[in-house]
Amino acid sequence: MRFLHFIQDESGVTALEYGTIASLIAVATLGATTNAGQALAASFLTLGTAVMSVVLGPV
């Protein structure tokens, strides 16, 4: 009887759903920050190259 009550109890499902949503948000945030970091690194590389060409002059 107690097992049947455990199977029919849906109160833990909400916590599981919140955990799943939180993990999906974490994965999406990680992916977005990784892509933004790579784009930012490329921008700084371009900026650094431009500054160096101005400082050193044409090669």
Coordinates of C-alpha atoms in Angstrom, one line a residue:
M1 CA 0.0 0.0 0.0
R2 CA 2.8 2.4 0.9
F3 CA 4.5 1.7 -2.5
L4 CA 1.4 2.5 -4.4
H5 CA 1.1 5.8 -2.5
F6 CA 4.8 6.5 -3.4
I7 CA 4.1 5.8 -7.1
Q8 CA 1.1 8.1 -7.2
D9 CA 2.8 10.9 -5.3
E10 CA 3.7 13.7 -7.8
S11 CA 5.2 16.2 -5.4
G12 CA 8.8 15.3 -6.3
V13 CA 8.1 15.8 -10.0
T14 CA 8.1 19.6 -9.6
A15 CA 11.6 19.5 -8.0
L16 CA 12.8 17.3 -10.8
E17 CA 11.4 19.7 -13.4
Y18 CA 13.1 22.7 -11.7
G19 CA 16.4 20.8 -11.6
T20 CA 16.1 20.0 -15.3
I21 CA 15.3 23.6 -16.2
A22 CA 18.2 24.8 -14.1
S23 CA 20.7 22.4 -15.7
L24 CA 19.5 23.4 -19.2
I25 CA 20.0 27.1 -18.3
A26 CA 23.5 26.4 -17.0
V27 CA 24.4 24.6 -20.2
A28 CA 23.0 27.4 -22.4
T29 CA 24.9 30.0 -20.3
L30 CA 28.1 28.1 -20.6
G31 CA 27.7 27.8 -24.3
A32 CA 26.9 31.5 -24.7
T33 CA 29.8 32.7 -22.6
T34 CA 32.2 30.4 -24.4
N35 CA 31.2 31.8 -27.8
A36 CA 31.3 35.4 -26.5
G37 CA 34.7 34.8 -25.0
Q38 CA 36.1 33.5 -28.3
A39 CA 34.6 36.5 -30.2
L40 CA 36.1 38.9 -27.6
A41 CA 39.5 37.3 -27.9
A42 CA 39.4 37.6 -31.7
S43 CA 38.4 41.3 -31.3
F44 CA 41.3 42.0 -29.0
L45 CA 43.7 40.2 -31.3
T46 CA 42.5 42.4 -34.2
L47 CA 42.8 45.6 -32.0
G48 CA 46.3 44.6 -30.8
T49 CA 47.4 44.0 -34.4
A50 CA 46.1 47.4 -35.5
V51 CA 47.8 49.2 -32.5
M52 CA 51.1 47.4 -33.2
S53 CA 51.0 48.4 -36.8
V54 CA 50.5 52.0 -35.9
V55 CA 53.2 51.9 -33.2
L56 CA 55.8 50.1 -35.4
G57 CA 54.8 51.6 -38.7
P58 CA 54.6 49.7 -42.0
V59 CA 56.9 46.7 -42.1

